């Protein structure tokens, strides 16, 4: 089981910047971290199917630029 971000609903499976463009499958299915970040910038969640489960970021939570 992985930690789930309450802001974007990405499941932290250890993927990081060095392989952000790779689709690993696993808990995030057919999303790469890079695509999830683009999705968050566009509509506020890692995946449209998760929009009902996210919340706006607090002042101390900043998305990566």
mmCIF file of C-alpha atoms in Angstrom:
data_model
loop_
_atom_site.group_PDB
_atom_site.id
_atom_site.type_symbol
_atom_site.label_atom_id
_atom_site.label_comp_id
_atom_site.label_asym_id
_atom_site.label_seq_id
_atom_site.Cartn_x
_atom_site.Cartn_y
_atom_site.Cartn_z
ATOM 1 C CA UNK A 1 0.000 0.000 0.000
ATOM 2 C CA UNK A 2 1.245 3.464 -0.911
ATOM 3 C CA UNK A 3 0.707 6.920 0.529
ATOM 4 C CA UNK A 4 -1.942 8.833 -1.423
ATOM 5 C CA UNK A 5 -1.663 12.590 -1.891
ATOM 6 C CA UNK A 6 -4.901 14.260 -0.723
ATOM 7 C CA UNK A 7 -4.267 17.193 -3.082
ATOM 8 C CA UNK A 8 -3.829 15.347 -6.404
ATOM 9 C CA UNK A 9 -4.551 11.691 -5.483
ATOM 10 C CA UNK A 10 -1.233 10.373 -6.839
ATOM 11 C CA UNK A 11 -0.197 7.151 -5.116
ATOM 12 C CA UNK A 12 3.466 7.513 -4.161
ATOM 13 C CA UNK A 13 5.040 4.331 -5.499
ATOM 14 C CA UNK A 14 8.578 5.701 -5.440
ATOM 15 C CA UNK A 15 8.615 7.126 -8.968
ATOM 16 C CA UNK A 16 10.674 10.303 -9.099
ATOM 17 C CA UNK A 17 12.056 12.859 -11.529
ATOM 18 C CA UNK A 18 14.652 10.479 -13.021
ATOM 19 C CA UNK A 19 11.886 8.305 -14.543
ATOM 20 C CA UNK A 20 8.918 10.698 -14.458
ATOM 21 C CA UNK A 21 8.057 10.030 -18.102
ATOM 22 C CA UNK A 22 7.891 6.259 -17.669
ATOM 23 C CA UNK A 23 4.540 4.512 -17.223
ATOM 24 C CA UNK A 24 5.139 1.961 -14.491
ATOM 25 C CA UNK A 25 1.654 0.573 -14.080
ATOM 26 C CA UNK A 26 1.094 -0.335 -10.453
ATOM 27 C CA UNK A 27 -1.197 1.825 -8.343
ATOM 28 C CA UNK A 28 -1.242 4.695 -10.853
ATOM 29 C CA UNK A 29 -2.135 2.385 -13.738
ATOM 30 C CA UNK A 30 -1.498 3.961 -17.124
ATOM 31 C CA UNK A 31 -0.194 7.322 -15.854
ATOM 32 C CA UNK A 32 3.372 8.501 -15.733
ATOM 33 C CA UNK A 33 4.330 10.984 -13.036
ATOM 34 C CA UNK A 34 4.929 13.549 -15.786
ATOM 35 C CA UNK A 35 1.401 13.108 -17.168
ATOM 36 C CA UNK A 36 -0.078 13.253 -13.657
ATOM 37 C CA UNK A 37 1.724 16.554 -13.065
ATOM 38 C CA UNK A 38 0.380 17.954 -16.345
ATOM 39 C CA UNK A 39 -3.106 16.774 -15.415
ATOM 40 C CA UNK A 40 -2.842 18.472 -12.027
ATOM 41 C CA UNK A 41 -1.792 21.741 -13.666
ATOM 42 C CA UNK A 42 -4.705 21.485 -16.108
ATOM 43 C CA UNK A 43 -7.607 20.337 -13.908
ATOM 44 C CA UNK A 44 -6.401 19.849 -10.328
ATOM 45 C CA UNK A 45 -5.998 16.069 -10.005
ATOM 46 C CA UNK A 46 -3.574 13.415 -11.221
ATOM 47 C CA UNK A 47 -6.441 11.806 -13.158
ATOM 48 C CA UNK A 48 -9.942 13.082 -14.039
ATOM 49 C CA UNK A 49 -11.470 9.996 -12.418
ATOM 50 C CA UNK A 50 -10.077 11.205 -9.082
ATOM 51 C CA UNK A 51 -11.490 14.751 -9.101
ATOM 52 C CA UNK A 52 -14.094 13.953 -6.426
ATOM 53 C CA UNK A 53 -11.339 12.739 -4.070
ATOM 54 C CA UNK A 54 -8.961 15.714 -4.155
ATOM 55 C CA UNK A 55 -8.840 18.968 -2.222
ATOM 56 C CA UNK A 56 -7.181 22.325 -2.901
ATOM 57 C CA UNK A 57 -3.603 22.662 -1.639
ATOM 58 C CA UNK A 58 -2.998 24.497 1.626
ATOM 59 C CA UNK A 59 -0.708 27.515 1.696
ATOM 60 C CA UNK A 60 2.211 25.328 2.811
ATOM 61 C CA UNK A 61 1.699 22.808 -0.021
ATOM 62 C CA UNK A 62 3.138 23.877 -3.340
ATOM 63 C CA UNK A 63 3.152 21.827 -6.541
ATOM 64 C CA UNK A 64 6.458 21.342 -8.301
ATOM 65 C CA UNK A 65 7.166 23.908 -10.993
#
